[in-house]
Amino acid sequence: MNQPNQLFNEKASAGGAGDTTDEIFVPTHTVPAWGLEVWSVPDTAQEPAGLLPADTRVRVLERRPDGLVRVATAEGIAAVWADGRHLQEIPAGDPATAMGFVAELQASVASYQRLLDDLAAKRIDADSFRRRAFDAGLVLRDGAALMFDLPSGRWYWYDGVQVRPMGPGADQGGESEG
């Protein structure tokens, strides 16, 4: 077996399976207090490739019926296989999950700003802007849609039933804006 953590000096190769460097890392689970053995292939009959340290936050990328999961870490470690039955799920309200959510919203606003810049510089026409702005200003998460309204500069939350404004001063009483 490799030395504990030796595996975690190997970064994911560009464009390879499990490469999460171009995505926002949002952890879904935590490694238990005793750590967790990992394999480079989904076969526990082979010698473990390393050990995930206790309390490491991971993102589950794939699940198998036998309980094995392919995970990645925030450090850009190559995706590895582990026994998913021992991972501890991170609650939806966890601050790390919220940070990933904020990063998604920031990326959306940045995309919107690039579109505005392209429109102002006449690199795109108004119709192209409208089509692309819809995608740039829409974030899908946890079964809901978040939409950015350019004129007001506000985010709105749509849960399939009603639209509600988000953020400080937003009416949280459940009334839809019309």
PDB file of C-alpha atoms in Angstrom:
ATOM      1  CA  MET A   1       0.000   0.000   0.000  1.00  0.00           C
ATOM      2  CA  ASN A   2       1.200   3.527  -0.724  1.00  0.00           C
ATOM      3  CA  GLN A   3       2.103   5.682   2.221  1.00  0.00           C
ATOM      4  CA  PRO A   4      -0.914   7.484   3.676  1.00  0.00           C
ATOM      5  CA  ASN A   5      -1.505  10.672   1.702  1.00  0.00           C
ATOM      6  CA  GLN A   6       1.090   9.734  -0.968  1.00  0.00           C
ATOM      7  CA  LEU A   7      -1.745   9.428  -3.444  1.00  0.00           C
ATOM      8  CA  PHE A   8      -2.812  12.936  -2.608  1.00  0.00           C
ATOM      9  CA  ASN A   9       0.345  14.482  -3.983  1.00  0.00           C
ATOM     10  CA  GLU A  10      -0.807  13.408  -7.439  1.00  0.00           C
ATOM     11  CA  LYS A  11      -2.999  16.042  -9.069  1.00  0.00           C
ATOM     12  CA  ALA A  12      -5.728  15.233 -11.559  1.00  0.00           C
ATOM     13  CA  SER A  13      -4.480  15.313 -15.122  1.00  0.00           C
ATOM     14  CA  ALA A  14      -5.929  18.006 -17.357  1.00  0.00           C
ATOM     15  CA  GLY A  15      -9.067  16.784 -19.056  1.00  0.00           C
ATOM     16  CA  GLY A  16      -8.920  13.341 -17.454  1.00  0.00           C
ATOM     17  CA  ALA A  17     -11.745  11.562 -15.713  1.00  0.00           C
ATOM     18  CA  GLY A  18     -12.352  13.179 -12.398  1.00  0.00           C
ATOM     19  CA  ASP A  19     -10.747  16.467 -13.372  1.00  0.00           C
ATOM     20  CA  THR A  20     -12.691  18.997 -11.349  1.00  0.00           C
ATOM     21  CA  THR A  21     -10.356  21.963 -11.792  1.00  0.00           C
ATOM     22  CA  ASP A  22     -12.785  23.826 -14.087  1.00  0.00           C
ATOM     23  CA  GLU A  23     -15.774  23.315 -11.800  1.00  0.00           C
ATOM     24  CA  ILE A  24     -16.732  24.895  -8.530  1.00  0.00           C
ATOM     25  CA  PHE A  25     -15.946  22.364  -5.809  1.00  0.00           C
ATOM     26  CA  VAL A  26     -18.953  21.757  -3.587  1.00  0.00           C
ATOM     27  CA  PRO A  27     -18.316  19.012  -1.021  1.00  0.00           C
ATOM     28  CA  THR A  28     -21.061  16.490  -0.456  1.00  0.00           C
ATOM     29  CA  HIS A  29     -19.527  14.241   2.217  1.00  0.00           C
ATOM     30  CA  THR A  30     -16.861  14.065   4.937  1.00  0.00           C
ATOM     31  CA  VAL A  31     -14.407  11.224   5.586  1.00  0.00           C
ATOM     32  CA  PRO A  32     -14.969   9.524   8.989  1.00  0.00           C
ATOM     33  CA  ALA A  33     -12.635   9.997  11.967  1.00  0.00           C
ATOM     34  CA  TRP A  34     -10.614   6.861  11.180  1.00  0.00           C
ATOM     35  CA  GLY A  35      -9.868   7.913   7.585  1.00  0.00           C
ATOM     36  CA  LEU A  36     -10.834   5.904   4.546  1.00  0.00           C
ATOM     37  CA  GLU A  37      -8.876   3.607   2.250  1.00  0.00           C
ATOM     38  CA  VAL A  38      -9.090   4.415  -1.456  1.00  0.00           C
ATOM     39  CA  TRP A  39      -8.436   2.557  -4.692  1.00  0.00           C
ATOM     40  CA  SER A  40      -7.471   3.841  -8.120  1.00  0.00           C
ATOM     41  CA  VAL A  41      -9.973   1.392  -9.666  1.00  0.00           C
ATOM     42  CA  PRO A  42     -13.322   0.205  -8.268  1.00  0.00           C
ATOM     43  CA  ASP A  43     -11.961  -3.109  -6.994  1.00  0.00           C
ATOM     44  CA  THR A  44     -11.484  -3.574  -3.238  1.00  0.00           C
ATOM     45  CA  ALA A  45      -9.765  -6.929  -3.836  1.00  0.00           C
ATOM     46  CA  GLN A  46      -6.724  -4.954  -4.974  1.00  0.00           C
ATOM     47  CA  GLU A  47      -4.241  -3.286  -2.654  1.00  0.00           C
ATOM     48  CA  PRO A  48      -5.530   0.149  -1.506  1.00  0.00           C
ATOM     49  CA  ALA A  49      -3.829   3.047  -3.287  1.00  0.00           C
ATOM     50  CA  GLY A  50      -3.863   5.327  -0.259  1.00  0.00           C
ATOM     51  CA  LEU A  51      -5.809   6.743   2.631  1.00  0.00           C
ATOM     52  CA  LEU A  52      -8.073   9.770   2.776  1.00  0.00           C
ATOM     53  CA  PRO A  53      -7.348  11.585   6.049  1.00  0.00           C
ATOM     54  CA  ALA A  54     -10.090  11.971   8.664  1.00  0.00           C
ATOM     55  CA  ASP A  55     -12.497  14.866   8.146  1.00  0.00           C
ATOM     56  CA  THR A  56     -11.470  15.431   4.512  1.00  0.00           C
ATOM     57  CA  ARG A  57     -14.326  16.993   2.571  1.00  0.00           C
ATOM     58  CA  VAL A  58     -15.032  15.168  -0.669  1.00  0.00           C
ATOM     59  CA  ARG A  59     -17.439  15.427  -3.564  1.00  0.00           C
ATOM     60  CA  VAL A  60     -19.105  12.199  -4.679  1.00  0.00           C
ATOM     61  CA  LEU A  61     -18.806  12.017  -8.479  1.00  0.00           C
ATOM     62  CA  GLU A  62     -20.184   8.531  -9.119  1.00  0.00           C
ATOM     63  CA  ARG A  63     -21.932   5.737  -7.196  1.00  0.00           C
ATOM     64  CA  ARG A  64     -21.904   2.001  -7.811  1.00  0.00           C
ATOM     65  CA  PRO A  65     -24.482  -0.562  -6.619  1.00  0.00           C
ATOM     66  CA  ASP A  66     -21.808  -2.295  -4.488  1.00  0.00           C
ATOM     67  CA  GLY A  67     -21.409   0.817  -2.298  1.00  0.00           C
ATOM     68  CA  LEU A  68     -18.217   2.123  -3.884  1.00  0.00           C
ATOM     69  CA  VAL A  69     -18.141   5.792  -4.798  1.00  0.00           C
ATOM     70  CA  ARG A  70     -15.720   7.828  -6.883  1.00  0.00           C
ATOM     71  CA  VAL A  71     -14.721  10.963  -4.989  1.00  0.00           C
ATOM     72  CA  ALA A  72     -12.597  14.068  -5.502  1.00  0.00           C
ATOM     73  CA  THR A  73     -11.228  16.575  -3.005  1.00  0.00           C
ATOM     74  CA  ALA A  74     -11.070  20.366  -3.082  1.00  0.00           C
ATOM     75  CA  GLU A  75      -7.315  20.201  -3.576  1.00  0.00           C
ATOM     76  CA  GLY A  76      -7.780  18.850  -7.114  1.00  0.00           C
ATOM     77  CA  ILE A  77      -6.673  15.342  -6.189  1.00  0.00           C
ATOM     78  CA  ALA A  78      -7.264  12.738  -8.889  1.00  0.00           C
ATOM     79  CA  ALA A  79     -10.630  11.053  -8.357  1.00  0.00           C
ATOM     80  CA  VAL A  80     -10.375   7.809  -6.368  1.00  0.00           C
ATOM     81  CA  TRP A  81     -12.735   5.043  -5.276  1.00  0.00           C
ATOM     82  CA  ALA A  82     -13.799   4.579  -1.650  1.00  0.00           C
ATOM     83  CA  ASP A  83     -16.416   2.702   0.365  1.00  0.00           C
ATOM     84  CA  GLY A  84     -19.250   5.221   0.279  1.00  0.00           C
ATOM     85  CA  ARG A  85     -21.093   3.552   3.154  1.00  0.00           C
ATOM     86  CA  HIS A  86     -18.634   5.146   5.581  1.00  0.00           C
ATOM     87  CA  LEU A  87     -18.822   8.700   4.246  1.00  0.00           C
ATOM     88  CA  GLN A  88     -20.798  11.203   6.276  1.00  0.00           C
ATOM     89  CA  GLU A  89     -23.192  13.389   4.283  1.00  0.00           C
ATOM     90  CA  ILE A  90     -22.750  17.141   4.691  1.00  0.00           C
ATOM     91  CA  PRO A  91     -26.075  18.826   5.583  1.00  0.00           C
ATOM     92  CA  ALA A  92     -27.495  21.197   2.960  1.00  0.00           C
ATOM     93  CA  GLY A  93     -27.104  24.222   5.270  1.00  0.00           C
ATOM     94  CA  ASP A  94     -23.381  23.623   5.853  1.00  0.00           C
ATOM     95  CA  PRO A  95     -21.234  26.769   5.291  1.00  0.00           C
ATOM     96  CA  ALA A  96     -18.969  24.985   2.761  1.00  0.00           C
ATOM     97  CA  THR A  97     -22.012  24.138   0.662  1.00  0.00           C
ATOM     98  CA  ALA A  98     -23.178  27.740   0.958  1.00  0.00           C
ATOM     99  CA  MET A  99     -19.756  28.953  -0.238  1.00  0.00           C
ATOM    100  CA  GLY A 100     -20.086  26.813  -3.359  1.00  0.00           C
ATOM    101  CA  PHE A 101     -23.532  28.274  -3.900  1.00  0.00           C
ATOM    102  CA  VAL A 102     -22.201  31.830  -3.586  1.00  0.00           C
ATOM    103  CA  ALA A 103     -19.432  30.988  -6.049  1.00  0.00           C
ATOM    104  CA  GLU A 104     -22.046  29.760  -8.562  1.00  0.00           C
ATOM    105  CA  LEU A 105     -23.967  33.008  -8.235  1.00  0.00           C
ATOM    106  CA  GLN A 106     -20.770  35.059  -8.625  1.00  0.00           C
ATOM    107  CA  ALA A 107     -19.819  33.109 -11.749  1.00  0.00           C
ATOM    108  CA  SER A 108     -23.283  33.740 -13.168  1.00  0.00           C
ATOM    109  CA  VAL A 109     -23.021  37.499 -12.546  1.00  0.00           C
ATOM    110  CA  ALA A 110     -19.545  37.517 -14.131  1.00  0.00           C
ATOM    111  CA  SER A 111     -20.934  35.786 -17.247  1.00  0.00           C
ATOM    112  CA  TYR A 112     -23.729  38.326 -17.364  1.00  0.00           C
ATOM    113  CA  GLN A 113     -21.206  41.172 -17.100  1.00  0.00           C
ATOM    114  CA  ARG A 114     -19.169  39.762 -20.010  1.00  0.00           C
ATOM    115  CA  LEU A 115     -22.333  39.677 -22.102  1.00  0.00           C
ATOM    116  CA  LEU A 116     -23.088  43.296 -21.206  1.00  0.00           C
ATOM    117  CA  ASP A 117     -19.539  44.253 -22.181  1.00  0.00           C
ATOM    118  CA  ASP A 118     -19.890  42.377 -25.497  1.00  0.00           C
ATOM    119  CA  LEU A 119     -23.189  44.124 -26.193  1.00  0.00           C
ATOM    120  CA  ALA A 120     -21.747  47.562 -25.377  1.00  0.00           C
ATOM    121  CA  ALA A 121     -18.722  46.891 -27.615  1.00  0.00           C
ATOM    122  CA  LYS A 122     -21.089  45.666 -30.386  1.00  0.00           C
ATOM    123  CA  ARG A 123     -19.483  42.202 -30.459  1.00  0.00           C
ATOM    124  CA  ILE A 124     -22.991  40.725 -30.182  1.00  0.00           C
ATOM    125  CA  ASP A 125     -26.411  42.056 -31.199  1.00  0.00           C
ATOM    126  CA  ALA A 126     -29.429  42.541 -28.926  1.00  0.00           C
ATOM    127  CA  ASP A 127     -31.066  39.244 -29.949  1.00  0.00           C
ATOM    128  CA  SER A 128     -27.885  37.283 -29.203  1.00  0.00           C
ATOM    129  CA  PHE A 129     -27.609  39.071 -25.875  1.00  0.00           C
ATOM    130  CA  ARG A 130     -31.190  38.091 -24.892  1.00  0.00           C
ATOM    131  CA  ARG A 131     -30.657  34.430 -25.775  1.00  0.00           C
ATOM    132  CA  ARG A 132     -27.329  34.164 -23.952  1.00  0.00           C
ATOM    133  CA  ALA A 133     -28.372  36.316 -20.987  1.00  0.00           C
ATOM    134  CA  PHE A 134     -31.114  33.845 -20.110  1.00  0.00           C
ATOM    135  CA  ASP A 135     -28.518  31.071 -19.668  1.00  0.00           C
ATOM    136  CA  ALA A 136     -26.041  33.358 -17.909  1.00  0.00           C
ATOM    137  CA  GLY A 137     -28.625  34.621 -15.433  1.00  0.00           C
ATOM    138  CA  LEU A 138     -30.088  31.216 -14.569  1.00  0.00           C
ATOM    139  CA  VAL A 139     -28.681  28.949 -11.855  1.00  0.00           C
ATOM    140  CA  LEU A 140     -30.346  25.593 -11.162  1.00  0.00           C
ATOM    141  CA  ARG A 141     -29.796  24.194  -7.678  1.00  0.00           C
ATOM    142  CA  ASP A 142     -31.549  21.854  -5.264  1.00  0.00           C
ATOM    143  CA  GLY A 143     -34.684  21.538  -7.396  1.00  0.00           C
ATOM    144  CA  ALA A 144     -35.141  25.289  -7.793  1.00  0.00           C
ATOM    145  CA  ALA A 145     -34.151  27.988 -10.262  1.00  0.00           C
ATOM    146  CA  LEU A 146     -32.379  31.183  -9.340  1.00  0.00           C
ATOM    147  CA  MET A 147     -32.837  33.970 -11.858  1.00  0.00           C
ATOM    148  CA  PHE A 148     -30.960  37.249 -12.104  1.00  0.00           C
ATOM    149  CA  ASP A 149     -33.064  40.288 -13.038  1.00  0.00           C
ATOM    150  CA  LEU A 150     -30.841  42.836 -14.774  1.00  0.00           C
ATOM    151  CA  PRO A 151     -33.006  45.969 -14.333  1.00  0.00           C
ATOM    152  CA  SER A 152     -33.338  45.494 -10.568  1.00  0.00           C
ATOM    153  CA  GLY A 153     -29.944  43.845 -10.048  1.00  0.00           C
ATOM    154  CA  ARG A 154     -31.635  41.236  -7.840  1.00  0.00           C
ATOM    155  CA  TRP A 155     -31.763  37.468  -7.681  1.00  0.00           C
ATOM    156  CA  TYR A 156     -35.099  35.673  -7.587  1.00  0.00           C
ATOM    157  CA  TRP A 157     -35.802  32.132  -6.347  1.00  0.00           C
ATOM    158  CA  TYR A 158     -38.362  29.992  -8.215  1.00  0.00           C
ATOM    159  CA  ASP A 159     -39.289  26.703  -6.542  1.00  0.00           C
ATOM    160  CA  GLY A 160     -41.831  25.518  -9.114  1.00  0.00           C
ATOM    161  CA  VAL A 161     -44.732  27.196  -7.302  1.00  0.00           C
ATOM    162  CA  GLN A 162     -43.783  30.822  -6.761  1.00  0.00           C
ATOM    163  CA  VAL A 163     -41.093  33.407  -7.453  1.00  0.00           C
ATOM    164  CA  ARG A 164     -39.521  35.121  -4.432  1.00  0.00           C
ATOM    165  CA  PRO A 165     -36.806  37.783  -4.241  1.00  0.00           C
ATOM    166  CA  MET A 166     -33.566  36.777  -2.517  1.00  0.00           C
ATOM    167  CA  GLY A 167     -31.178  38.670  -0.297  1.00  0.00           C
ATOM    168  CA  PRO A 168     -31.347  41.405   2.331  1.00  0.00           C
ATOM    169  CA  GLY A 169     -34.671  43.219   2.439  1.00  0.00           C
ATOM    170  CA  ALA A 170     -36.369  40.575   0.306  1.00  0.00           C
ATOM    171  CA  ASP A 171     -39.947  39.771   1.189  1.00  0.00           C
ATOM    172  CA  GLN A 172     -39.672  36.334   2.772  1.00  0.00           C
ATOM    173  CA  GLY A 173     -43.392  36.132   3.422  1.00  0.00           C
ATOM    174  CA  GLY A 174     -44.004  34.013   0.339  1.00  0.00           C
ATOM    175  CA  GLU A 175     -45.726  36.628  -1.816  1.00  0.00           C
ATOM    176  CA  SER A 176     -44.850  36.408  -5.503  1.00  0.00           C
ATOM    177  CA  GLU A 177     -43.909  39.560  -7.295  1.00  0.00           C
ATOM    178  CA  GLY A 178     -46.028  40.183 -10.326  1.00  0.00           C
TER     179      GLY A 178
END
